PDB file of N, CA and C in Angstrom:
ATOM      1  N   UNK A1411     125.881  14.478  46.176  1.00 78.00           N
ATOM      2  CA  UNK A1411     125.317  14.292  44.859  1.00 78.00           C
ATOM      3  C   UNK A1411     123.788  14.192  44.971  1.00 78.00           C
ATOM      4  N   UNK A1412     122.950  14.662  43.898  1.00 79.00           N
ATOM      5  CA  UNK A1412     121.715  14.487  43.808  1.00 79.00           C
ATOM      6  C   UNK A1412     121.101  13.097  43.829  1.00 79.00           C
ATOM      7  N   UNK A1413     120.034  12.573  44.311  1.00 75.00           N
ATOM      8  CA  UNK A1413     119.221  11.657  44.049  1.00 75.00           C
ATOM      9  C   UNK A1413     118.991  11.405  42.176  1.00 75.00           C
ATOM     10  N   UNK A1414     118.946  12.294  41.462  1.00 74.00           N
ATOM     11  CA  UNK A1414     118.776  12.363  40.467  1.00 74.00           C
ATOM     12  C   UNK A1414     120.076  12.215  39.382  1.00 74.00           C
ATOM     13  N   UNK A1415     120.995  11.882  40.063  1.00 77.00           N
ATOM     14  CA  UNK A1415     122.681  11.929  39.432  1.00 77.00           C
ATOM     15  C   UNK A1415     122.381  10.772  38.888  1.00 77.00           C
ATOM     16  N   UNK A1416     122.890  10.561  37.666  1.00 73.00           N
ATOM     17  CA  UNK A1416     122.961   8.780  36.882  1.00 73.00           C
ATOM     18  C   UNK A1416     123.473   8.141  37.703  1.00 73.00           C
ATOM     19  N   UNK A1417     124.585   8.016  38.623  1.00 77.00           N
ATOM     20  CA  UNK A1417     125.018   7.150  39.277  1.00 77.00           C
ATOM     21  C   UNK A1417     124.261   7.164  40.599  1.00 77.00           C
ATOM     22  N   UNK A1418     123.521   7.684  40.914  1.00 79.00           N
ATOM     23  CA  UNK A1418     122.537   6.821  42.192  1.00 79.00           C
ATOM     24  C   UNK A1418     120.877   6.763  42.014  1.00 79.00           C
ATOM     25  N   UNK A1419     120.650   6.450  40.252  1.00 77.00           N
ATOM     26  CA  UNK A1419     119.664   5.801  39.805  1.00 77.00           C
ATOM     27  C   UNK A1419     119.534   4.354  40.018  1.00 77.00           C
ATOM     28  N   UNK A1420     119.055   3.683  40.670  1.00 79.00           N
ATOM     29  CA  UNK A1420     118.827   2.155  40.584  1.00 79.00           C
ATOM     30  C   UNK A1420     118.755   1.834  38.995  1.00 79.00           C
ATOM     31  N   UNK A1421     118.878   0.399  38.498  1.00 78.00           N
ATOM     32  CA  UNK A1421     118.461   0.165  37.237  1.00 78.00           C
ATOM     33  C   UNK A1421     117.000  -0.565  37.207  1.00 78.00           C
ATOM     34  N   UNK A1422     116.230  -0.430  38.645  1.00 82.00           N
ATOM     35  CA  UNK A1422     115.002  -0.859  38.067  1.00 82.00           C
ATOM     36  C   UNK A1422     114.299   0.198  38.165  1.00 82.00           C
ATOM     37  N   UNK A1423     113.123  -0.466  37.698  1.00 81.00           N
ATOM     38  CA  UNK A1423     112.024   0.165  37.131  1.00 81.00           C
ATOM     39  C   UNK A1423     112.546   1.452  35.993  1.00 81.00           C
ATOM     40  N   UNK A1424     112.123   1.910  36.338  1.00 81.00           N
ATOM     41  CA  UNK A1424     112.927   3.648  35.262  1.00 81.00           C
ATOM     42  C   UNK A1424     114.248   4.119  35.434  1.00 81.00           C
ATOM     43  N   UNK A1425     115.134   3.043  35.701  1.00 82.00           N
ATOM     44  CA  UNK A1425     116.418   3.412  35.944  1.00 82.00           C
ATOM     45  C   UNK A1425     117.074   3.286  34.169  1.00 82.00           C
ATOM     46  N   UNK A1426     116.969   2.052  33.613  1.00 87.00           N
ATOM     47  CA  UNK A1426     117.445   1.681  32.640  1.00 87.00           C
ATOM     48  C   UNK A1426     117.439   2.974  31.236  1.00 87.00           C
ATOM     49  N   UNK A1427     115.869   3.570  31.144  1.00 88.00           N
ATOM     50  CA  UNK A1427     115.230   4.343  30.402  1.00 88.00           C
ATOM     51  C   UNK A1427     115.879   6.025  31.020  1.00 88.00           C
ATOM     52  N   UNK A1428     116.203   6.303  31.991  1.00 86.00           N
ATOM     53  CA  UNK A1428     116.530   7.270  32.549  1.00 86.00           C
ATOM     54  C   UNK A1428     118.374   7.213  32.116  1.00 86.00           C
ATOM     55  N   UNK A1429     118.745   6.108  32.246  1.00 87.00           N
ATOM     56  CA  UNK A1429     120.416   6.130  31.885  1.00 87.00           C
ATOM     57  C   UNK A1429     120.619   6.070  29.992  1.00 87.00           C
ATOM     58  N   UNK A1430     119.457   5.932  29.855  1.00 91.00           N
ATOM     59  CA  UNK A1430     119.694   5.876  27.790  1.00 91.00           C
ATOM     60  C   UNK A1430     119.594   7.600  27.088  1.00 91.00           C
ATOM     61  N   UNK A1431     118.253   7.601  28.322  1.00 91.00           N
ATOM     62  CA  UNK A1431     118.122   9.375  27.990  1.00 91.00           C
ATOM     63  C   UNK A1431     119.201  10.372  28.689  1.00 91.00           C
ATOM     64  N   UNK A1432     119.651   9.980  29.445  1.00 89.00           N
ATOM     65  CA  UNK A1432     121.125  10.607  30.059  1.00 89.00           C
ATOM     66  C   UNK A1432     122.353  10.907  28.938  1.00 89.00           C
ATOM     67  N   UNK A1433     122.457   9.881  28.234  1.00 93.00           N
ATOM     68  CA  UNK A1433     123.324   9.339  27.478  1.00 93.00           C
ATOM     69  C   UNK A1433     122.914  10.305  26.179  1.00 93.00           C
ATOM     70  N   UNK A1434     122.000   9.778  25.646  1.00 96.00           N
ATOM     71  CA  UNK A1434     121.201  10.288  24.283  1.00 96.00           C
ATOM     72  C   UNK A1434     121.598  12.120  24.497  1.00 96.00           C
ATOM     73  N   UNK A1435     121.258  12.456  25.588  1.00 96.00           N
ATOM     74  CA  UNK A1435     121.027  13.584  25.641  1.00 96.00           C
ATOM     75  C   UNK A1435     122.789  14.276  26.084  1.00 96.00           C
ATOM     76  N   UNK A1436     123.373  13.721  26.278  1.00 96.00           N
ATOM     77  CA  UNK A1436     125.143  14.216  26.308  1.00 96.00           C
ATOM     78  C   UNK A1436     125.429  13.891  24.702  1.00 96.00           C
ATOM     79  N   UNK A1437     125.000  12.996  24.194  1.00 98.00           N
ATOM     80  CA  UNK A1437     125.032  13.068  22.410  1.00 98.00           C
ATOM     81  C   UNK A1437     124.768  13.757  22.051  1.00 98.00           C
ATOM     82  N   UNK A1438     123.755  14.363  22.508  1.00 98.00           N
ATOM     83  CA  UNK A1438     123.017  15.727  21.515  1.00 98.00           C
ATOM     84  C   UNK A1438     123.337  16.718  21.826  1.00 98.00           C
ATOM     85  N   UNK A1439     123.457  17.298  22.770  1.00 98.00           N
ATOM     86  CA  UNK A1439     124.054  18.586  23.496  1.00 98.00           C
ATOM     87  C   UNK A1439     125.672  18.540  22.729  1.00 98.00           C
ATOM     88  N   UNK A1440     126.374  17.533  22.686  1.00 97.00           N
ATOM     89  CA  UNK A1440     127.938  17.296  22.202  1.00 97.00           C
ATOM     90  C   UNK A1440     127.751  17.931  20.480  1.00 97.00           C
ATOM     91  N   UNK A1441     126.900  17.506  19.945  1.00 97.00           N
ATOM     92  CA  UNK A1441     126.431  17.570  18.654  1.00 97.00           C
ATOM     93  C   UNK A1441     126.511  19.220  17.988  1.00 97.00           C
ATOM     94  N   UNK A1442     125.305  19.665  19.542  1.00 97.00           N
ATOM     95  CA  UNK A1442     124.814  20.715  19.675  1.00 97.00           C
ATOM     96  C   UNK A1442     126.074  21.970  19.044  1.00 97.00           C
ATOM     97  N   UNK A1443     126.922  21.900  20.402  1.00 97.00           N
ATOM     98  CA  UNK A1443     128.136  22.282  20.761  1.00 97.00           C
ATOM     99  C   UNK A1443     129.269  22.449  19.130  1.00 97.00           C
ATOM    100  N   UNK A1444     128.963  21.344  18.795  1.00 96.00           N
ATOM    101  CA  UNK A1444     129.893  21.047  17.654  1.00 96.00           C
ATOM    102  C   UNK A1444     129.605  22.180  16.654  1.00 96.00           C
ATOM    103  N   UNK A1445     128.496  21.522  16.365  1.00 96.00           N
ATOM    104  CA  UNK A1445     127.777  22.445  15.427  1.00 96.00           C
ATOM    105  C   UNK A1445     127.670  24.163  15.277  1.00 96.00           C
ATOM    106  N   UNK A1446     127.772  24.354  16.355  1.00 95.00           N
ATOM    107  CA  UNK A1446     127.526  25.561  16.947  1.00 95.00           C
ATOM    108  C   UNK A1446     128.994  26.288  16.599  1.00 95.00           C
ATOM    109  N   UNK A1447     130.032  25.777  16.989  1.00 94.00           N
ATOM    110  CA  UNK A1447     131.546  26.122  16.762  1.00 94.00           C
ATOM    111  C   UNK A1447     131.716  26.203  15.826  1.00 94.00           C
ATOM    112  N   UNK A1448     130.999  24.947  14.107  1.00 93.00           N
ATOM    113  CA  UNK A1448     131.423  25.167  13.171  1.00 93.00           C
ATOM    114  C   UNK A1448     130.908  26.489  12.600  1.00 93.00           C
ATOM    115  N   UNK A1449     129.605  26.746  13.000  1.00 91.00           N
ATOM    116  CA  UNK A1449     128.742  27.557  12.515  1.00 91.00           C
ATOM    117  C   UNK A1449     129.686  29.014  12.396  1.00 91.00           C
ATOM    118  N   UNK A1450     130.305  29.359  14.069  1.00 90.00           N
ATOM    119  CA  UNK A1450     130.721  30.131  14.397  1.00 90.00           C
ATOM    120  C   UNK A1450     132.187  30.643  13.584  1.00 90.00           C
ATOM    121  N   UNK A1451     132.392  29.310  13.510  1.00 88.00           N
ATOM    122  CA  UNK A1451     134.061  29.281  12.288  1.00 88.00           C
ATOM    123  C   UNK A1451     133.958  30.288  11.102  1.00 88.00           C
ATOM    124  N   UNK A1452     132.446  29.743  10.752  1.00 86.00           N
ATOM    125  CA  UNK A1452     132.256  30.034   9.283  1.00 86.00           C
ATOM    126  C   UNK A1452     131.713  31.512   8.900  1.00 86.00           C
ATOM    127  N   UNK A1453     131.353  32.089   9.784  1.00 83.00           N
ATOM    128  CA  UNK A1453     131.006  33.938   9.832  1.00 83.00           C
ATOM    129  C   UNK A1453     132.198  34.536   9.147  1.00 83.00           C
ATOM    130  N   UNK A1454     132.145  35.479   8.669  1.00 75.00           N
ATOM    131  CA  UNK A1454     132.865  35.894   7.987  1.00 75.00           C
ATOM    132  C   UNK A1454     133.115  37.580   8.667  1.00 75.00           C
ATOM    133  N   UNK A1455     134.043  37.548   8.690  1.00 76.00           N
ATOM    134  CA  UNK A1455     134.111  39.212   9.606  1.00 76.00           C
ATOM    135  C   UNK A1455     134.291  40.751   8.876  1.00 76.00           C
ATOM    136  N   UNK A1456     133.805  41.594   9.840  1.00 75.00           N
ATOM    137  CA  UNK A1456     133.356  42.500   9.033  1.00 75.00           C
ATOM    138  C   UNK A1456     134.154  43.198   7.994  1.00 75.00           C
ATOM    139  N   UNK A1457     135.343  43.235   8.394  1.00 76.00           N
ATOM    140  CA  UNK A1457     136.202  43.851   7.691  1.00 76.00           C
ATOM    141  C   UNK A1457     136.394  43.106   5.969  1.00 76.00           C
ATOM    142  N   UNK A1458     136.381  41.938   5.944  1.00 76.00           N
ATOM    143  CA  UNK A1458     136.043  40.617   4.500  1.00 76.00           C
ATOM    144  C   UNK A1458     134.739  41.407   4.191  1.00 76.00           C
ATOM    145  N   UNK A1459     133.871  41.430   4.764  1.00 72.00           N
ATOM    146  CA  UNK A1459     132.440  41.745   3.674  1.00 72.00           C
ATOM    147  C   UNK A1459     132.732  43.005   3.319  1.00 72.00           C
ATOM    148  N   UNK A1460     133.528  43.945   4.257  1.00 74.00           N
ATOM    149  CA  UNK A1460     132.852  45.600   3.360  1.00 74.00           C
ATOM    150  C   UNK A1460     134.500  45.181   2.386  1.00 74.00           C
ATOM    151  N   UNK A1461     135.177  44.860   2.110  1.00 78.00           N
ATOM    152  CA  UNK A1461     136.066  44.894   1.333  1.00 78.00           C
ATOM    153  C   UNK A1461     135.613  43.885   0.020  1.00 78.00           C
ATOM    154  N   UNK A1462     134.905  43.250   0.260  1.00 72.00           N
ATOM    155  CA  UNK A1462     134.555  42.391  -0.736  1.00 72.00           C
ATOM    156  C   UNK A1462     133.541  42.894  -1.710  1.00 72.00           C
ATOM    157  N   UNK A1463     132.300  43.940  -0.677  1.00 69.00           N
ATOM    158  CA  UNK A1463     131.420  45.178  -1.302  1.00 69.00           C
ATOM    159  C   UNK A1463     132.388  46.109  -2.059  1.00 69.00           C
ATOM    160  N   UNK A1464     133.432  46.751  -1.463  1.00 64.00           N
ATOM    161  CA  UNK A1464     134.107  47.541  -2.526  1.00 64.00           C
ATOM    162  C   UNK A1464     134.359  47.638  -3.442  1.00 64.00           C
ATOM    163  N   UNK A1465     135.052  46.117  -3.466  1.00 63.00           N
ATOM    164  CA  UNK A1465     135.568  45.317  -5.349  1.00 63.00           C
ATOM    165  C   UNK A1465     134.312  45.297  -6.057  1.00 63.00           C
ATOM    166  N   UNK A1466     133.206  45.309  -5.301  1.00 60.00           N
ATOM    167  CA  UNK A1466     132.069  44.831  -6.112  1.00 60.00           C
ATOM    168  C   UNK A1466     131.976  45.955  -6.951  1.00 60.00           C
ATOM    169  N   UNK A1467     131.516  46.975  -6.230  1.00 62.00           N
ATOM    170  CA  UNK A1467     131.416  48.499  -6.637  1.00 62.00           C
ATOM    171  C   UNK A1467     132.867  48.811  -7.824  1.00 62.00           C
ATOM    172  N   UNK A1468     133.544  48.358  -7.400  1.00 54.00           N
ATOM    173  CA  UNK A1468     134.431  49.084  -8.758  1.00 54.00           C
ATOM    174  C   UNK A1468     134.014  48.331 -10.332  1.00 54.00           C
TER     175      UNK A1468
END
């Protein structure tokens, strides 16, 4: 494992601040992720839009 792995950070000095931003930052990336899937849910595929243009046209 890296020197830099959360688990072989000491908690002093910049250990404490280094394990919040560890944390914070698996929140946000999780968020990220989420978001990203719903986004992806919500596209609408091609075959729905040109059929939906058609009706329009009539």
């Amino acid at each position: 494992m890296s020197p830099a792995h959360i688990s072989q950070v000491s908690w002093e000095g910049w250990g404490l601040l280094f394990y919040i931003t560890a944390i914070l930052s698996l929140v946000i990336d999780g968020l990220g992720c989420w978001l990203c899937g719903q986004a992806l849910k919500s596209i609408r595929q091609p075959a729905e839009v040109l059929a939906d243009s058609d009706m329009a046209q009539v």
